[in-house]
Each structure stands twice: as structure tokens, then as C-alpha cells.
């Protein structure tokens, strides 16, 4: 059984629309059947499909984990956000640039789900001041946290976009990986385009349609259970770190899409965080931007015996 509490942003949806959002791969007729058979309940009982939800309402899905995950599109947990930037997550801002510490669960850019994205938040934020309509310049997976670079002006957007495209922006991630890695690694492989399920494949040899990927992995701390590592992107392909880590036998903890164990109790999302960005000299004099390690990653490090209470994770 899965139970969810309706948030302020979800209030106003009908029970049917909410259930359809949560079970996005299920036919509408099947959702109606679940409602009739009390496989979906509202506040402990049967409810009309068109009942409008209020904040604090509880919707329970009495389905097996396998059934729920199949219809829910498991692996990318859905979280609702308001159309506002959180001031404490703004890492830097001036007239041209805004750098934001994206929380996990937030889309970088809008997709077919219609959920609010960071780009939507930026447009709303700058729209209040009449500043040029902004855009994000790099993308993070929904369940990856950390630094997103945004251009607020024509000049800022152009300079950032060109620097990212030309690989003059150095990007570093922190990750908790399954199993022990004892030595730093220079990883070179080849990656496919994503398939119909949004997954990519990695090969050690060049293949038709595959592109080269390069990642430098530096071990911070390790034990028999897990490794805390910093990963520098030399190239920047979709799911590069996640797929390459799984390819070498050390998937990112919590990353169900790329093979992290689901048998043991673990994190709700992949333990991957865009931690540091080094800008080129022609942008803010080569500023280095940091995003603090998020609380859920700190908890994962502690539970894995990898926390370091005596010093910063920088």
C-alpha cells in the first residue's frame, strides 16, 4: 500500500486526475476499476472519481509494489514544487546570471508530464522585474541535485551557452557508489542514445551510433559497502555518470534505472549531486561555484559509514 498526502499545489485536482498522474502508464478504464473496487481510497474510503482534492487529503493505493511501480513509471519519484525560487538555494545572482542549487525531484525543464520546472520558476521570477526571459544552460536529471547555471540576459545566456557547448565549464559531481573502489580512475567508454525507456547503454569499444564519454573518478572515502567519490565530466552526455558507474560494476546508490540494488533499504533517489562548477575566465573572472552536500546524501554517507564529521566535504 502507498499513501500520499495532497499538497497545496495538488489541491483542486480531481481524484481521477490525481490518480492518473500517479499511475501515468495505466489506462483510464483501469483507474476507474481501481476506484470502484477500492484499490484507490480517499481518506480511508471510497470516493467519487470527480471529487476535488483539498490540502491534507490522503490518497491510498492498495496495489502490489510491482503493479504500482509498473504504472507509476518507477525510479523517478514525483515531488511537487511551487512556482517560486527558494532564496537560500540561489548560489549567485547578478543582472546576467543566476546559479541555483536544484533539489532532487525538480525538473530542470518542462516535459510531457506538465510538472513545474526550474525553468518555469526562473521565468516567473524574472517576469516580475521585467528582466530578459531567462533559461537554464545545463540540465540535471530530475532526481539529481545540485548546480544549474542560468542566463538572465541576452549576453549572459549567450556566454554561458557557448561556454558549456565548448566544454570550457568544468563540472564536478559527488556520488555515493555501490561497493569499494580503492584507486582513482580515468574512465573512457562509448555511450548510446537513450532507448524508448530513457536508458542508455555503454560499451568499451566504438560502435555505430555511440559517442565517446570520458569521466575522471577520484576516491574520497571507501569501505567494503560503498565509495564516496568525486567525478569530473570531461564530456557531458545524458546519464553519463550513472551509466558509466553501473558499467564498471559500481552503480550510484539509489539509482534503480541503472542497476542499484532494490533488495536492501536504501535512498529514495540516486545519490548524485552536481557539487562544483569552475567557470572560464571570461565569465565572472573564472568563479568557482559550490552547492552544499544535501541532507539526504549526508544521511546516506553516515549510514554507509562514510561520513566525515571533522571537516567539510569540499
Coordinates of C-alpha atoms in Angstrom, one line a residue:
X1 CA 0.0 0.0 0.0
X2 CA 1.2 3.5 -0.9
X3 CA -0.4 6.6 0.7
X4 CA 0.2 10.2 -0.3
X5 CA -0.9 13.5 1.4
X6 CA -2.2 16.1 -1.0
X7 CA -0.1 19.3 -1.0
X8 CA -1.2 22.9 -1.6
X9 CA 0.0 22.7 -5.2
X10 CA -2.0 19.5 -5.9
X11 CA -5.3 20.8 -4.3
X12 CA -8.0 21.4 -6.9
X13 CA -7.2 18.3 -8.9
X14 CA -10.0 15.7 -9.1
X15 CA -9.3 12.3 -7.6
X16 CA -9.3 10.8 -11.1
X17 CA -6.8 13.3 -12.4
X18 CA -4.5 12.8 -9.4
X19 CA -4.7 9.0 -9.7
X20 CA -4.0 9.3 -13.5
X21 CA -0.9 11.4 -12.7
X22 CA 0.4 8.9 -10.2
X23 CA -0.4 5.9 -12.4
X24 CA 0.5 7.6 -15.7
X25 CA 1.0 4.3 -17.6
X26 CA -2.4 2.9 -16.6
X27 CA -5.4 3.1 -19.0
X28 CA -8.1 5.4 -17.7
X29 CA -10.6 2.5 -17.7
X30 CA -8.3 0.5 -15.3
X31 CA -8.1 3.5 -13.0
X32 CA -11.9 3.7 -12.9
X33 CA -11.9 0.0 -12.0
X34 CA -9.4 0.6 -9.2
X35 CA -11.7 3.3 -7.8
X36 CA -14.8 1.1 -8.0
X37 CA -13.0 -1.8 -6.3
X38 CA -11.5 0.4 -3.6
X39 CA -7.9 -0.3 -4.8
X40 CA -7.7 3.5 -4.6
X41 CA -9.2 5.2 -1.5
X42 CA -9.6 8.8 -0.3
X43 CA -9.3 9.5 3.4
X44 CA -10.0 5.8 4.2
X45 CA -13.0 5.1 2.0
X46 CA -14.4 5.0 -1.5
X47 CA -14.8 8.4 -3.2
X48 CA -16.3 9.6 -6.5
X49 CA -13.7 9.9 -9.3
X50 CA -14.6 13.5 -9.8
X51 CA -14.2 14.5 -6.1
X52 CA -12.0 17.6 -5.9
X53 CA -9.0 17.2 -3.6
X54 CA -8.1 19.5 -0.7
X55 CA -4.7 20.1 1.1
X56 CA -4.2 17.3 3.6
X57 CA -6.4 14.7 1.9
X58 CA -4.9 11.2 2.0
X59 CA -5.0 9.1 -1.2
X60 CA -4.1 5.4 -0.7
X61 CA -3.2 2.9 -3.5
X62 CA -3.9 -0.7 -2.4
X63 CA -1.8 -2.2 -5.1
X64 CA 1.2 -4.5 -5.1
X65 CA 4.6 -2.8 -5.3
X66 CA 5.2 -4.4 -8.7
X67 CA 1.8 -3.1 -10.0
X68 CA 2.2 0.4 -8.6
X69 CA 5.8 0.7 -9.9
X70 CA 4.8 -0.5 -13.4
X71 CA 2.1 2.1 -13.8
X72 CA 3.9 4.8 -11.9
X73 CA 7.0 4.8 -14.1
X74 CA 9.1 3.8 -11.2
X75 CA 12.6 5.2 -10.5
X76 CA 11.7 8.9 -10.9
X77 CA 9.8 9.8 -7.7
X78 CA 7.4 12.7 -8.2
X79 CA 7.6 15.8 -6.0
X80 CA 5.5 18.9 -6.3
X81 CA 7.1 22.4 -6.2
X82 CA 5.6 25.9 -6.1
X83 CA 6.4 28.4 -8.9
X84 CA 8.9 30.3 -6.8
X85 CA 12.7 30.1 -6.3
X86 CA 13.9 29.4 -2.8
X87 CA 16.2 32.3 -1.9
X88 CA 18.5 30.1 0.2
X89 CA 19.2 28.0 -3.0
X90 CA 20.4 30.9 -5.0
X91 CA 24.1 30.4 -5.1
X92 CA 24.9 33.6 -7.1
X93 CA 22.9 36.3 -8.9
X94 CA 23.6 39.5 -10.8
X95 CA 21.9 41.1 -13.8
X96 CA 23.3 38.5 -16.3
X97 CA 23.5 35.2 -14.3
X98 CA 21.7 33.2 -11.7
X99 CA 23.2 29.9 -10.3
X100 CA 20.8 27.7 -8.4
X101 CA 21.1 24.6 -6.2
X102 CA 18.4 22.4 -7.7
X103 CA 16.8 20.0 -5.2
X104 CA 16.1 16.4 -6.3
X105 CA 12.7 15.8 -7.7
X106 CA 12.5 19.1 -9.6
X107 CA 12.6 19.1 -13.4
X108 CA 15.2 21.3 -15.0
X109 CA 13.0 22.0 -18.0
X110 CA 9.3 21.1 -18.6
X111 CA 8.5 17.7 -20.0
X112 CA 5.3 15.9 -21.1
X113 CA 4.2 15.5 -17.5
X114 CA 3.4 19.2 -17.2
X115 CA 5.0 19.4 -13.8
X116 CA 6.6 22.7 -12.8
X117 CA 10.3 23.0 -13.8
X118 CA 13.2 25.2 -12.7
X119 CA 13.0 27.0 -16.0
X120 CA 9.3 27.9 -15.2
X121 CA 10.4 29.2 -11.8
X122 CA 13.1 31.4 -13.4
X123 CA 10.7 32.8 -16.0
X124 CA 8.2 33.7 -13.2
X125 CA 10.9 35.2 -11.1
X126 CA 12.4 37.5 -13.7
X127 CA 9.0 38.2 -15.2
X128 CA 8.1 40.2 -12.0
X129 CA 11.0 42.6 -12.6
X130 CA 10.8 42.9 -16.4
X131 CA 14.2 41.3 -16.9
X132 CA 15.0 39.4 -20.1
X133 CA 13.3 36.0 -20.2
X134 CA 15.9 33.6 -18.8
X135 CA 16.8 30.0 -19.5
X136 CA 18.8 27.2 -17.9
X137 CA 22.1 26.5 -19.7
X138 CA 22.8 23.0 -18.3
X139 CA 20.4 20.2 -17.4
X140 CA 20.4 17.8 -14.5
X141 CA 18.3 14.6 -14.3
X142 CA 15.1 15.1 -12.2
X143 CA 16.5 13.1 -9.2
X144 CA 20.0 14.6 -9.4
X145 CA 20.6 17.6 -7.2
X146 CA 23.0 20.5 -7.5
X147 CA 24.2 23.4 -9.6
X148 CA 22.2 24.6 -12.6
X149 CA 23.6 27.6 -14.5
X150 CA 21.1 30.1 -15.8
X151 CA 21.4 33.1 -18.1
X152 CA 19.2 36.1 -17.1
X153 CA 20.1 38.4 -20.0
X154 CA 20.8 38.0 -23.7
X155 CA 24.6 38.4 -23.0
X156 CA 24.6 36.1 -20.0
X157 CA 22.6 33.4 -21.8
X158 CA 24.8 33.5 -24.9
X159 CA 28.1 33.4 -23.0
X160 CA 27.1 30.6 -20.7
X161 CA 25.5 28.5 -23.5
X162 CA 28.7 28.9 -25.6
X163 CA 31.0 28.0 -22.7
X164 CA 29.0 24.9 -21.9
X165 CA 28.9 23.8 -25.5
X166 CA 32.6 24.4 -26.0
X167 CA 33.4 22.4 -22.7
X168 CA 35.0 25.4 -21.1
X169 CA 32.9 24.9 -18.0
X170 CA 34.4 22.3 -15.6
X171 CA 31.7 20.3 -13.8
X172 CA 32.3 18.1 -10.8
X173 CA 29.8 15.8 -9.1
X174 CA 29.8 13.9 -5.8
X175 CA 28.3 10.4 -5.7
X176 CA 27.9 7.5 -3.3
X177 CA 28.7 4.4 -5.3
X178 CA 27.9 0.7 -4.5
X179 CA 30.9 -1.3 -3.4
X180 CA 34.5 -0.5 -2.8
X181 CA 36.8 1.4 -5.2
X182 CA 40.4 1.7 -4.0
X183 CA 42.0 3.8 -6.7
X184 CA 41.3 6.9 -8.8
X185 CA 40.1 6.0 -12.3
X186 CA 40.2 7.7 -15.8
X187 CA 37.2 6.2 -17.4
X188 CA 36.8 6.1 -21.2
X189 CA 33.9 4.4 -22.9
X190 CA 31.2 4.8 -25.6
X191 CA 27.5 5.6 -24.9
X192 CA 24.4 5.1 -27.0
X193 CA 21.4 7.4 -27.4
X194 CA 18.6 6.7 -25.0
X195 CA 16.1 4.0 -25.8
X196 CA 12.3 4.1 -25.5
X197 CA 12.5 3.7 -21.8
X198 CA 15.0 6.6 -21.4
X199 CA 18.0 4.3 -20.7
X200 CA 21.4 4.5 -22.4
X201 CA 24.0 1.7 -23.0
X202 CA 27.7 1.8 -22.5
X203 CA 30.4 -0.1 -24.5
X204 CA 34.1 -0.4 -24.0
X205 CA 34.6 -0.3 -27.8
X206 CA 33.4 2.1 -30.5
X207 CA 30.1 1.1 -32.0
X208 CA 27.8 2.6 -34.7
X209 CA 25.7 5.4 -33.1
X210 CA 27.8 5.5 -29.9
X211 CA 29.7 8.6 -28.7
X212 CA 32.8 8.7 -26.6
X213 CA 32.5 9.6 -22.9
X214 CA 35.3 10.4 -20.5
X215 CA 35.0 10.7 -16.7
X216 CA 37.7 11.2 -14.1
X217 CA 36.8 9.4 -10.8
X218 CA 38.6 10.4 -7.6
X219 CA 38.0 8.4 -4.4
X220 CA 37.3 10.5 -1.3
X221 CA 36.5 7.7 1.1
X222 CA 35.6 4.0 0.7
X223 CA 34.8 0.9 2.7
X224 CA 33.5 -2.6 1.8
X225 CA 29.9 -1.3 1.4
X226 CA 30.3 1.9 -0.6
X227 CA 32.5 4.5 -2.1
X228 CA 32.2 8.3 -1.8
X229 CA 33.7 9.8 -4.9
X230 CA 34.1 13.0 -6.9
X231 CA 33.5 12.6 -10.7
X232 CA 34.7 15.2 -13.2
X233 CA 32.9 15.3 -16.5
X234 CA 35.3 15.6 -19.4
X235 CA 32.5 15.0 -21.8
X236 CA 28.9 15.6 -21.0
X237 CA 26.4 13.1 -22.3
X238 CA 22.9 12.2 -21.0
X239 CA 23.2 9.8 -18.0
X240 CA 27.0 9.7 -18.4
X241 CA 27.9 9.3 -14.8
X242 CA 25.0 7.0 -13.9
X243 CA 25.5 4.6 -16.8
X244 CA 29.3 4.6 -16.7
X245 CA 29.3 3.9 -12.9
X246 CA 27.0 1.0 -13.5
X247 CA 29.2 -0.2 -16.4
X248 CA 32.2 -0.6 -14.1
X249 CA 30.1 -2.5 -11.6
X250 CA 29.6 0.3 -9.1
X251 CA 26.2 1.9 -9.7
X252 CA 25.2 5.1 -7.9
X253 CA 23.3 4.1 -4.8
X254 CA 19.6 4.6 -5.2
X255 CA 19.7 4.5 -9.0
X256 CA 17.2 1.8 -9.8
X257 CA 17.3 2.6 -13.5
X258 CA 20.9 1.5 -13.8
X259 CA 21.1 -1.4 -11.5
X260 CA 21.4 -0.3 -7.9
X261 CA 20.1 -3.0 -5.5
X262 CA 16.4 -2.7 -4.6
X263 CA 16.6 -5.5 -2.1
X264 CA 18.2 -3.6 0.8
X265 CA 16.7 -0.5 2.3
X266 CA 18.4 2.4 0.6
X267 CA 18.0 6.0 -0.6
X268 CA 14.9 7.2 -2.4
X269 CA 16.8 8.6 -5.3
X270 CA 20.2 8.3 -6.9
X271 CA 23.0 9.7 -4.7
X272 CA 24.4 12.1 -7.3
X273 CA 25.0 15.8 -6.7
X274 CA 26.4 18.5 -9.0
X275 CA 28.7 19.8 -6.4
X276 CA 31.2 22.2 -8.0
X277 CA 31.4 24.3 -11.2
X278 CA 34.5 26.1 -12.4
X279 CA 33.7 28.9 -14.9
X280 CA 36.1 30.1 -17.7
X281 CA 38.0 33.3 -17.1
X282 CA 35.7 35.3 -19.4
X283 CA 32.7 34.6 -17.2
X284 CA 32.8 36.2 -13.7
X285 CA 36.7 36.0 -13.7
X286 CA 36.7 32.2 -13.6
X287 CA 34.4 32.0 -10.5
X288 CA 34.1 28.6 -8.8
X289 CA 30.6 27.8 -7.6
X290 CA 29.8 25.2 -4.8
X291 CA 26.5 23.6 -3.9
X292 CA 26.5 22.1 -0.4
X293 CA 26.0 18.4 0.0
X294 CA 22.3 17.8 0.6
X295 CA 20.9 16.4 3.8
X296 CA 19.8 13.1 2.2
X297 CA 23.3 12.5 0.9
X298 CA 24.8 13.3 4.3
X299 CA 22.4 10.7 5.8
X300 CA 23.4 8.1 3.2
X301 CA 27.1 8.8 3.9
X302 CA 26.5 8.3 7.6
X303 CA 24.5 5.1 7.2
X304 CA 27.2 3.8 4.9
X305 CA 30.0 4.6 7.4
X306 CA 31.5 7.2 5.1
X307 CA 30.7 10.5 6.9
X308 CA 33.5 12.7 8.0
X309 CA 32.2 14.9 10.9
X310 CA 35.6 16.5 11.4
X311 CA 35.8 18.5 8.2
X312 CA 33.9 19.9 5.2
X313 CA 33.2 17.8 2.1
X314 CA 34.9 20.3 -0.1

